Coordinates of C-alpha atoms in Angstrom, one line a residue:
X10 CA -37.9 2.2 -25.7
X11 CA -40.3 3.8 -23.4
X12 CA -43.5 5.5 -25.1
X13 CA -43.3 9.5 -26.6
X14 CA -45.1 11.6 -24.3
X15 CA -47.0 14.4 -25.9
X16 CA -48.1 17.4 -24.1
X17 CA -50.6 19.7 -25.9
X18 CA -51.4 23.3 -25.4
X19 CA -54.6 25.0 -26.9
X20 CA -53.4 28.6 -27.4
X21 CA -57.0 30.8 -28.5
X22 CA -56.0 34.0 -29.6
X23 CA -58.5 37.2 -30.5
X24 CA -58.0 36.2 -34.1
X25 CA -57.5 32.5 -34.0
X26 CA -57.2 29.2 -31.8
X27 CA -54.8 26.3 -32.2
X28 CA -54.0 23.1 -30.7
X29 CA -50.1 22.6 -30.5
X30 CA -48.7 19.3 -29.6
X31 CA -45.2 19.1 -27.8
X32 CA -43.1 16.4 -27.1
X33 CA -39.1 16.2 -26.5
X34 CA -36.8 14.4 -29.1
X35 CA -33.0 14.0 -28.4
X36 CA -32.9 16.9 -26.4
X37 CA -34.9 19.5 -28.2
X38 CA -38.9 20.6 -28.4
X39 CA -40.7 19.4 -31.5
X40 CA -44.6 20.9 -31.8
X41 CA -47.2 19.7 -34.4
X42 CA -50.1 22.1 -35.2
X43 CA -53.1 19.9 -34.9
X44 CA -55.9 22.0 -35.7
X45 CA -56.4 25.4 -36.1
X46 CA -60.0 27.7 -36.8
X47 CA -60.9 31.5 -36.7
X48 CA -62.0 33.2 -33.7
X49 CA -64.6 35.4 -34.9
X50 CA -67.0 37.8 -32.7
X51 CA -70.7 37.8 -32.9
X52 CA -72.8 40.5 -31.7
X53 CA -75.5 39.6 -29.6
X54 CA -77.9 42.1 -27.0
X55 CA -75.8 45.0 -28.7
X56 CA -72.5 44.2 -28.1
X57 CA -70.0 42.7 -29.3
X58 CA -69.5 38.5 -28.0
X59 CA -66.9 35.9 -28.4
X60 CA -69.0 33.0 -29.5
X61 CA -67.9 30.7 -26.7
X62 CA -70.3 27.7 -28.2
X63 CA -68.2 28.1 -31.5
X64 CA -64.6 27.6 -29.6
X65 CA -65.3 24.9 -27.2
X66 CA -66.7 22.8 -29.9
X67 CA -63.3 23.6 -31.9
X68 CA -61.6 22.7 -27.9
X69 CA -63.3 19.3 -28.2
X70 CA -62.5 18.8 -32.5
X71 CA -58.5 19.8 -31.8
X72 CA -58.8 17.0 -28.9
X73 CA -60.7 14.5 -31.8
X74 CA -58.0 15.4 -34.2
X75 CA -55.0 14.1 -31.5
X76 CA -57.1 11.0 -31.0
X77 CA -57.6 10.5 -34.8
X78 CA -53.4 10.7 -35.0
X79 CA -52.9 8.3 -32.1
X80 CA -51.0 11.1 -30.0
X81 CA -52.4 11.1 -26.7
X82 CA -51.2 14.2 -24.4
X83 CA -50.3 13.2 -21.3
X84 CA -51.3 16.7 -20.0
X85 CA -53.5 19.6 -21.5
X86 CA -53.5 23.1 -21.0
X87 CA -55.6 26.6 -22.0
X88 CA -54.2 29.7 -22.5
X89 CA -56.4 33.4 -24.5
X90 CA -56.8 36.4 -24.5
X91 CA -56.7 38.5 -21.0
X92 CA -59.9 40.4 -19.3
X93 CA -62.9 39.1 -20.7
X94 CA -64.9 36.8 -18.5
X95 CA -68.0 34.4 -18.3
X96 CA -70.3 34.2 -15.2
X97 CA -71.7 30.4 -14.0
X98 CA -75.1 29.9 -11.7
X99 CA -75.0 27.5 -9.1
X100 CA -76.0 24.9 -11.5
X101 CA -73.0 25.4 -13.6
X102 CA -74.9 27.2 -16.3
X103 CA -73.1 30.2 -17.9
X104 CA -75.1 33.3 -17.2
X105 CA -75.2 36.0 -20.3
X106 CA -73.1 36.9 -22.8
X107 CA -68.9 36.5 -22.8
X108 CA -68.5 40.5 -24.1
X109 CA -65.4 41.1 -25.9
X110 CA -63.0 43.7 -24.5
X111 CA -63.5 46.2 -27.5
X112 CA -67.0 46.2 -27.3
X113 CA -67.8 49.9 -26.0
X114 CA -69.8 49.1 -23.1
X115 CA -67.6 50.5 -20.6
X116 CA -67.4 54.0 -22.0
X117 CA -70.1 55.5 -19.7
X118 CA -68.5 54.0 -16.6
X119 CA -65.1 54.6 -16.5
X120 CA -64.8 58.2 -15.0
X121 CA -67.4 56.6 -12.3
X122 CA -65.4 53.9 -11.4
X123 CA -62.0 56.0 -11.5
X124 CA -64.0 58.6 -8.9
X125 CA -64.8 55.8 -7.0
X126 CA -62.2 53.8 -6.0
X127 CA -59.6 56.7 -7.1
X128 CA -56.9 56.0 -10.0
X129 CA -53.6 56.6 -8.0
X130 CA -55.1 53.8 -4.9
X131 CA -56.3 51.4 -7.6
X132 CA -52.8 51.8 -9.1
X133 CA -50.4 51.4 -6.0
X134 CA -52.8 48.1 -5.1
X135 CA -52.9 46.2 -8.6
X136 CA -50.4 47.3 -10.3
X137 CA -52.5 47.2 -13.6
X138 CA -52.1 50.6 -16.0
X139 CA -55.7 52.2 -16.7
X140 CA -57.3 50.9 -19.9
X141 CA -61.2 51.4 -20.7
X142 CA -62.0 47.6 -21.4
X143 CA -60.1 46.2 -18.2
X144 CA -62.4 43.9 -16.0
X145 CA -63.2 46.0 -13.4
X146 CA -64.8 48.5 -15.7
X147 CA -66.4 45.8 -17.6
X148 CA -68.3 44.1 -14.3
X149 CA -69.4 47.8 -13.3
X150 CA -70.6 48.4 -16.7
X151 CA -72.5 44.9 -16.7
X152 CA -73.6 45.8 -13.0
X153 CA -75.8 48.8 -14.4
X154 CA -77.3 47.3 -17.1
X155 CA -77.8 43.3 -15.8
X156 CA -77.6 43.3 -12.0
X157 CA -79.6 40.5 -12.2
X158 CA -76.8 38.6 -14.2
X159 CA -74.3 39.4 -11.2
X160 CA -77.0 38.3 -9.1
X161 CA -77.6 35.0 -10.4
X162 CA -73.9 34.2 -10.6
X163 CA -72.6 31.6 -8.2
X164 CA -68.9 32.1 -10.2
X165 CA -66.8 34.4 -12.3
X166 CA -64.6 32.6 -14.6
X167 CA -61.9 34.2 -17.2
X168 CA -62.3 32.8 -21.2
X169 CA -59.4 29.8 -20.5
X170 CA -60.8 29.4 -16.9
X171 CA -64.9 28.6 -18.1
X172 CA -63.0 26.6 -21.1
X173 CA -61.2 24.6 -18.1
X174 CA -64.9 23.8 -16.3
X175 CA -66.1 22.5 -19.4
X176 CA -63.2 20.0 -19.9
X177 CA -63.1 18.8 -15.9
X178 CA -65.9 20.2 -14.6
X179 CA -63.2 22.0 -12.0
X180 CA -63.8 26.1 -11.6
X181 CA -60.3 27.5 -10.5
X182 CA -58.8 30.9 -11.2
X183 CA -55.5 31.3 -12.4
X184 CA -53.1 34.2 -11.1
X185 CA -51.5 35.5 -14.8
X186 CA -54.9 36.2 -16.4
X187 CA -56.4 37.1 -12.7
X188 CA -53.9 39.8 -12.7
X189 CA -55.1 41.1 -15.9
X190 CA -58.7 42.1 -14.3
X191 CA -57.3 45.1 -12.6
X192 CA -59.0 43.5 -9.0
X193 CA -55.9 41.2 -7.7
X194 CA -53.9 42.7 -5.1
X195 CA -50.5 42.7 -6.4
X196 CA -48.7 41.9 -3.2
X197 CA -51.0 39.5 -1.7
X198 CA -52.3 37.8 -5.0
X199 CA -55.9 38.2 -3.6
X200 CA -58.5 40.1 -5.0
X201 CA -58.6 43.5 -3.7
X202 CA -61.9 44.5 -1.8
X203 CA -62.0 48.0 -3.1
X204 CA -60.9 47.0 -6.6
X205 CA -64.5 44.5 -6.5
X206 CA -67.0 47.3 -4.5
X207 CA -66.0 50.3 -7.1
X208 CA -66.6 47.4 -9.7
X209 CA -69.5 46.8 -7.8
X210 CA -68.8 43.0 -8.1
X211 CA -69.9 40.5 -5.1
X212 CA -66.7 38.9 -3.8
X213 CA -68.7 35.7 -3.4
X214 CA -68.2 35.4 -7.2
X215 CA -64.3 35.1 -7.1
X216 CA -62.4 31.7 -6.1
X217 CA -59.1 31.6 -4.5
X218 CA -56.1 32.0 -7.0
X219 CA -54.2 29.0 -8.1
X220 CA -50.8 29.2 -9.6
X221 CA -49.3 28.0 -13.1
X222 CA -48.6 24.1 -13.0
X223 CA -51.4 23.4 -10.9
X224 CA -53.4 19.9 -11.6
X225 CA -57.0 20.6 -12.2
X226 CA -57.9 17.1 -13.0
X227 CA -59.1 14.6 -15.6
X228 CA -61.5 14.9 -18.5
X229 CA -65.2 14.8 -17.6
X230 CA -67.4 11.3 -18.8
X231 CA -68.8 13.3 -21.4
X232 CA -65.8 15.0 -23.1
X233 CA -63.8 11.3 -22.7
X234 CA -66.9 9.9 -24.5
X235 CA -66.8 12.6 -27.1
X236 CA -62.9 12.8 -27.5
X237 CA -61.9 9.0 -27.2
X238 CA -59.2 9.5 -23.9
X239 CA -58.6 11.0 -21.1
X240 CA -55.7 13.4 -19.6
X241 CA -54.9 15.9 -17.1
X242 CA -55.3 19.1 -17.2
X243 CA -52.5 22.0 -15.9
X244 CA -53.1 25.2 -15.5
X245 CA -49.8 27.2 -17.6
X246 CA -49.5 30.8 -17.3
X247 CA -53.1 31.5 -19.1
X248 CA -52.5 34.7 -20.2
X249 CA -51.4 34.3 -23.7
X250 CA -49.2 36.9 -23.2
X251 CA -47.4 35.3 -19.9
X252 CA -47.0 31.9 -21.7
X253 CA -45.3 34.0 -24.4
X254 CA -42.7 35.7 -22.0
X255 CA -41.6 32.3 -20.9
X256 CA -40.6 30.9 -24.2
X257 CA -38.5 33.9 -24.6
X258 CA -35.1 32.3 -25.0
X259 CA -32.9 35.9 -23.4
X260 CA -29.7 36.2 -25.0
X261 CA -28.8 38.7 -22.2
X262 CA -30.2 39.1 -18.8
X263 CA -30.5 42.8 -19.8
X264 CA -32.9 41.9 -22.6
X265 CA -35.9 43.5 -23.1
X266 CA -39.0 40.9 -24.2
X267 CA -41.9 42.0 -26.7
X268 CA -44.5 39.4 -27.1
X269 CA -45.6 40.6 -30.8
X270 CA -49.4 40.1 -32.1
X271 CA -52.8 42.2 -32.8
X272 CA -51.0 43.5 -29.2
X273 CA -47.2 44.5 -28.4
X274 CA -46.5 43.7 -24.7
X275 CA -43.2 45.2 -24.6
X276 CA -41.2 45.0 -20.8
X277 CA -39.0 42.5 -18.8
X278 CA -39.9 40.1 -16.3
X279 CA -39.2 41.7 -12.2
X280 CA -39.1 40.0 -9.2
X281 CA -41.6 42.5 -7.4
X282 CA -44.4 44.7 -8.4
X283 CA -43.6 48.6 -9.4
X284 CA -46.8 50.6 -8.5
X285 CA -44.9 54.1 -8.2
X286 CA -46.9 57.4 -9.6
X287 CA -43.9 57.6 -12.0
X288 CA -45.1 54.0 -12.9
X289 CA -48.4 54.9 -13.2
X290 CA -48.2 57.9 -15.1
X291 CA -46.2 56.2 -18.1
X292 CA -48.7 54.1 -17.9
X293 CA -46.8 50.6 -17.4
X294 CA -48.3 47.4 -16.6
X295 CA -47.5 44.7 -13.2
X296 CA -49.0 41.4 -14.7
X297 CA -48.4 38.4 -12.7
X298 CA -46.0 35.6 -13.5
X299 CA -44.7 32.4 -13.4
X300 CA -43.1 31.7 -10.1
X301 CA -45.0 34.6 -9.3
X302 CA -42.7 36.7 -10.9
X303 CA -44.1 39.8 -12.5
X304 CA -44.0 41.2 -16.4
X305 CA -43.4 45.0 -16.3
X306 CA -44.6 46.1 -19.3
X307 CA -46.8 48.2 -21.4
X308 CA -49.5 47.6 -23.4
X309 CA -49.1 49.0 -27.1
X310 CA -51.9 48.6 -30.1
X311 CA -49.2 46.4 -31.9
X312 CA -50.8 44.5 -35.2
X313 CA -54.2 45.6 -34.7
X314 CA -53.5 48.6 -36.7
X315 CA -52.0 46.8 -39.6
X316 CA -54.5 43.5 -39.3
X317 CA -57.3 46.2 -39.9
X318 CA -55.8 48.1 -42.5
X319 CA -56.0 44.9 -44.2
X320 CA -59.2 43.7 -43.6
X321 CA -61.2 47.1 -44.7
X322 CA -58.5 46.9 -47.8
X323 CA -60.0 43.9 -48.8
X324 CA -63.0 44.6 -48.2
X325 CA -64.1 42.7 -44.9
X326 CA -65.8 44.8 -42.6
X327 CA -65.9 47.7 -44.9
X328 CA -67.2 51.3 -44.4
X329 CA -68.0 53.7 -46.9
X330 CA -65.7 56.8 -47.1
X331 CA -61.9 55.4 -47.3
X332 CA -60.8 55.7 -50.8
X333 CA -58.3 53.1 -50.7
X334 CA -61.2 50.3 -49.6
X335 CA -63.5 51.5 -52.7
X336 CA -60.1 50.0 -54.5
X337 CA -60.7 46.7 -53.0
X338 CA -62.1 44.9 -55.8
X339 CA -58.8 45.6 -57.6
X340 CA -56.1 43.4 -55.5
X341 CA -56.3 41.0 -52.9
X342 CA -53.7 42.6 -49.9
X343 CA -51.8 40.3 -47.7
X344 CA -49.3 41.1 -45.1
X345 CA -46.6 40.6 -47.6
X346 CA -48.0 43.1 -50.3
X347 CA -48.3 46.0 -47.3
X348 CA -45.1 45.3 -46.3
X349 CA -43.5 45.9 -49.9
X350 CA -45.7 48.8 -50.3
X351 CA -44.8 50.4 -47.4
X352 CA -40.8 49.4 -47.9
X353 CA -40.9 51.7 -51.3
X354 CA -43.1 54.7 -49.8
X355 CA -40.0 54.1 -47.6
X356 CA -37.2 54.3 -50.4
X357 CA -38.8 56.9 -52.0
X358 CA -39.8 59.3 -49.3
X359 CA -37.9 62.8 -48.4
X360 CA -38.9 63.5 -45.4
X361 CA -39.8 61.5 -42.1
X362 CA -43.2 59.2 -41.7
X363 CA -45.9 61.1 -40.1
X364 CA -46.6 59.8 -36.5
X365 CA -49.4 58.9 -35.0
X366 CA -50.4 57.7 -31.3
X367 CA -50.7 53.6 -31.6
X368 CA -51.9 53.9 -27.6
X369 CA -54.8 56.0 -28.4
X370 CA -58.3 54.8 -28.0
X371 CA -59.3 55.9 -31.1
X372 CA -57.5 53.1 -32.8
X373 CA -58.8 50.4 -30.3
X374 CA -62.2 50.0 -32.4
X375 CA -62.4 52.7 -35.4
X376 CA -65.2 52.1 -37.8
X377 CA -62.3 52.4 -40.5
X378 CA -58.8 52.3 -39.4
X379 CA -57.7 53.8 -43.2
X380 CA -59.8 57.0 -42.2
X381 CA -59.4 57.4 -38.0
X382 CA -54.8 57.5 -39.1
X383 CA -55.8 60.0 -42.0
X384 CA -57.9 61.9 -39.2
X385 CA -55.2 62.3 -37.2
X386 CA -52.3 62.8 -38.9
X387 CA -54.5 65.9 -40.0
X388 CA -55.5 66.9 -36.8
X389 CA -51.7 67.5 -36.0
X390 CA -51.0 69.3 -38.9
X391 CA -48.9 66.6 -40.1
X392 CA -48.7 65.3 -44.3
X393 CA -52.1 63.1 -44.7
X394 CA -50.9 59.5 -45.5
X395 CA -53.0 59.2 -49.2
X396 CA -51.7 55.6 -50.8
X397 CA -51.2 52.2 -49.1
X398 CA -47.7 52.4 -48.8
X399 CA -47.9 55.6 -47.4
X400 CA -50.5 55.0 -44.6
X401 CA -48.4 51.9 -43.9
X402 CA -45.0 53.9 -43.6
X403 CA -46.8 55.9 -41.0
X404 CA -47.9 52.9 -38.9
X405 CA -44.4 51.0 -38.9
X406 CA -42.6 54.3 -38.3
X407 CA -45.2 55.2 -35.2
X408 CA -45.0 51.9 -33.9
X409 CA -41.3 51.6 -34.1
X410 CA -41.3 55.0 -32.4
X411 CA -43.7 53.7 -29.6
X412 CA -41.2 50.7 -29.3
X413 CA -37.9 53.0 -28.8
X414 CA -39.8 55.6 -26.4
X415 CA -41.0 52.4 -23.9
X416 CA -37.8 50.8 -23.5
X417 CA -36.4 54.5 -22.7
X418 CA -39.4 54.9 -20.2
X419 CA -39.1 51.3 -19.1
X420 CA -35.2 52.0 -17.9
X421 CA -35.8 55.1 -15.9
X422 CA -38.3 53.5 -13.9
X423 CA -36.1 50.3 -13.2
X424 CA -32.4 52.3 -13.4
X425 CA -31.6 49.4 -15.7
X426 CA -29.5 49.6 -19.0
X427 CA -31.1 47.8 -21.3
X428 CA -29.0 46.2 -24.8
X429 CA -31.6 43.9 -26.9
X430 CA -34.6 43.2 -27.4
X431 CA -36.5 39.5 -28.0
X432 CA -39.0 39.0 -30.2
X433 CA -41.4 36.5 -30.0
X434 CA -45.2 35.7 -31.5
X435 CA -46.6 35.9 -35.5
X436 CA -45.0 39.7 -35.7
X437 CA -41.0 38.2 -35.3
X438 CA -42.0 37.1 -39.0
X439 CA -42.1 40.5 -40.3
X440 CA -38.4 41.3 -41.2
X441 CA -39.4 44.8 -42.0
X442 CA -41.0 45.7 -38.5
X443 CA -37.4 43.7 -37.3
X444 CA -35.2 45.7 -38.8
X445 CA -37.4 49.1 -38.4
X446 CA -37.1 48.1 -34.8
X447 CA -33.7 47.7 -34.2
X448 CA -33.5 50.6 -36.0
X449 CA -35.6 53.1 -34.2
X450 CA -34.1 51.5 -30.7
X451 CA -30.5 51.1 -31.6
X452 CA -30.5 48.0 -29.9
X453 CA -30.0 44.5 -31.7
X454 CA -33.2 42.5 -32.1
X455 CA -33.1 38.7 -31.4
X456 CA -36.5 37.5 -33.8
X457 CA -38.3 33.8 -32.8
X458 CA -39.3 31.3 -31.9
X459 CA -42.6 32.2 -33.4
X460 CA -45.3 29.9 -31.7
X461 CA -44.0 31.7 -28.2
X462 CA -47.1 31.2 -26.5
X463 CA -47.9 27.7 -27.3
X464 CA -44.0 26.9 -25.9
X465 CA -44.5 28.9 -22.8
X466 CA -48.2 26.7 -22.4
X467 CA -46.0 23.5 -23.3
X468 CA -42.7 24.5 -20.5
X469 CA -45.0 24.6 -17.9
X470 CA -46.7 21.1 -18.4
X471 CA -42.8 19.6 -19.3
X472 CA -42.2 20.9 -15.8
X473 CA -45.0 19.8 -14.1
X474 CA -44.3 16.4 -15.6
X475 CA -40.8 16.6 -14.6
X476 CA -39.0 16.9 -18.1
X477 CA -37.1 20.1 -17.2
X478 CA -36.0 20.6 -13.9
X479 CA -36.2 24.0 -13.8
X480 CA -37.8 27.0 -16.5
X481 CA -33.9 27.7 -17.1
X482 CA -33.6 24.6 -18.8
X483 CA -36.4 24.7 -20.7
X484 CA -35.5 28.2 -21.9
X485 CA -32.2 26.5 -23.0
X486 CA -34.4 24.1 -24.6
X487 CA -36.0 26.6 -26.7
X488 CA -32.7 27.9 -27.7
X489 CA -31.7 24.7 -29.1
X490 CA -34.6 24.0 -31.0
X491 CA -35.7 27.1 -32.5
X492 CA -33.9 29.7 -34.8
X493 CA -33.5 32.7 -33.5
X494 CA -32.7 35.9 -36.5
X495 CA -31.1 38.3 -35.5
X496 CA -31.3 42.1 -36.8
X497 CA -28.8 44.8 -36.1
X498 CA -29.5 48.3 -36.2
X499 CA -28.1 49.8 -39.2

């Protein structure tokens, strides 16, 4: 009987990392969680920093931990978070800080960059829809106050691309999270010289692209010392949020596909980039694919919201002035408890949910989430959400909303009809956001699997290693394995 092969993706989220085994039995995909830990920020130099030290060690514990269970992966591969970035010297020696993308950094640039390189040409030749924390804005805000850091750079590296270096001592950019920078051309899959001078980025910096299921190499001496083995690593799709598409198993090919997290990516895969003003003006989004292929979508808050709701209810990064977090001490809130509570503000209400704007930057980094919803609910002149169930009403009901108005959007800028919608990610758990969904869109919604992005890492080494011929078959794969709920609008 010839030996199990095991394939292992390390999927770091904003919130948390994990290292997902894969391996094929009678057909179908079987993962193991092998380790798991909590991404945290740190704030360092005034601003707000992923604590890269803390997640390679936990990169290099998840590997000790496969070692320790005598499942070797034949192949490894990286996927995070888009936009953020770490710059290397010429002696391979990270330079500064990794700043996270809701630091506020970039608020003084923006409008300087947007004059400079002009928001309509920036649009037609990425692709990428305008948001404040986007690369481009972040390198021009870092190129006013450390020029020297740019200066000393010999490389710019995304999160799961510096993570890569460390394990093979390889530096390689990958397309899917490149795309995310707001710098790659979105035709010619090169970064764009006018993107990188109004960013005011050398172009030395940036290595050619490589594409998904590209073979970076073996472990370095030291991490095979550390670790106990060796294996290759593959570049997958990178982008969490482009491994996550491809694990979506469509029941339809007029399916719409919304990667659900602390963001809702909400579009459908294309075969070409759509950079039209209409396009632009909505506000949708051309990231780059597997094959190449390209996710139209848009970019909404998603759990964020509800993620901090419950973290200042509970009393974890808590500011003074919300009345429901002075009642912290009272109940411990999980996701479960908001839920219910907002399911009987639901039952018992008269009236619609007061609506808020998930896509506003207010609500990318409030100091209290509970207060910045009750702000503006009053600013419109809308009911103020007072109790938990309440304020979470208004943030299922506006997200929901948000969710029916982009699919509506999204098929007047394809001419598309579109009939369901796919799920995928931690949020297909909630039954209540499900059902509010399908509700809001009048569309049937197709929930799971829920580790999406750690399958879409895993497809692409199965490929590579020539288990699936094709990312149709794997898809059918994930359809086997996986249960799927489905939730009708009612």
């Amino acid at each position: 009987m010839p030996e199990q092969r095991y394939y292992l993706a390390i999927d770091i989220g904003a919130s948390s990392g994990r290292h997902v085994l894969g391996h094929i039995e009678d057909g179908k995909i079987v993962l193991e969680e092998m380790h798991r830990f909590d991404n945290t920020q740190v704030r360092r130099r005034g601003h707000d920093c992923w604590d890269i030290d803390m997640i390679w060690e936990n990169v290099l514990v998840g590997l000790e931990k496969c070692a320790a269970a005598g499942k070797i992966p034949t192949t490894i591969g990286i996927d995070t978070w888009g936009v953020d970035f770490v710059l290397v010297d010429s002696f391979g020696n990270r330079v500064g800080d990794a700043v996270a993308y809701r630091d506020a950094r970039t608020q003084p640039v923006t409008a300087k960059v947007d004059r400079a390189v002009g928001l309509d040409s920036l649009y037609r030749a990425t692709g990428i829809q305008r948001q404040a924390f986007n690369t481009i804005y972040q390198l021009a805000a870092l190129s006013e106050e450390h020029p020297e850091e740019l200066e000393s750079a010999d490389r710019f590296l995304m999160v799961p691309e510096y993570l890569n270096y460390l394990l093979t001592g390889v530096m390689a950019n990958e397309y899917t999270n490149a795309t995310t920078t707001n710098l790659l051309n979105a035709r010619t899959c090169a970064w764009d010289e006018c993107a990188l001078a109004a960013a005011g980025a050398p172009a030395r910096i940036f290595g050619d692209v490589s594409m998904p299921g590209t073979v970076l190499g073996g472990l370095t001496a030291d991490v095979q010392a550390r670790v106990g083995f060796n294996a290759q690593v593959m570049l997958p799709a990178t982008h969490d949020t482009g491994s996550a598409f491809l694990a979506v198993p469509a029941c339809d090919e007029d399916a719409v596909y919304l990667s659900s997290g602390t963001w809702s990516l909400l579009g459908v895969e294309h075969e070409g980039p759509i950079t039209s003003d209409a396009s632009r003006f909505q506000n949708f989004t051309n990231e780059g694919g597997y094959l190449k292929r390209y996710r139209f979508l848009k970019n909404i808050m998603g759990l964020w919201m509800i993620q901090s709701i419950r973290r200042e209810l509970n009393g974890v990064d808590y500011v003074a002035g919300s009345g429901l977090g002075r009642r912290r001490a009272e109940k411990e809130w999980g996701f479960g408890d908001l839920i219910d509570a907002a399911r009987q503000a639901d039952e018992q209400a008269s009236g619609p949910a007061p609506f808020v704007n998930v896509n506003d930057d207010r609500f990318l980094a409030p100091a209290s989430m509970i207060d910045e919803i009750r702000q503006a609910c009053r600013e419109t002149g809308q009911e103020v959400p007072e109790g938990v169930g309440e304020l979470m009403r208004c943030v299922y009901s506006s997200l929901t909303g948000c969710y029916a108005d982009s699919i509506n959007e999204l098929s007047a800028l394809t001419g598309r009809t579109y009939t369901s919608i796919n799920i995928v990610g931690g949020g297909c758990q909630d039954a209540y956001l499900n059902q509010m969904t399908a509700n809001a869109c009048g569309l049937p919604v197709y929930a799971g699997p829920i580790e999406g992005t750690s399958l879409g890492n895993l497809v692409v080494q199965m490929i590579g290693d020539g288990r699936f011929d094709s990312l149709q078959q794997a898809r059918d794969a994930i359809r086997a394995s996986f249960d799927v709920e489905v939730y009708r609008p009612e």
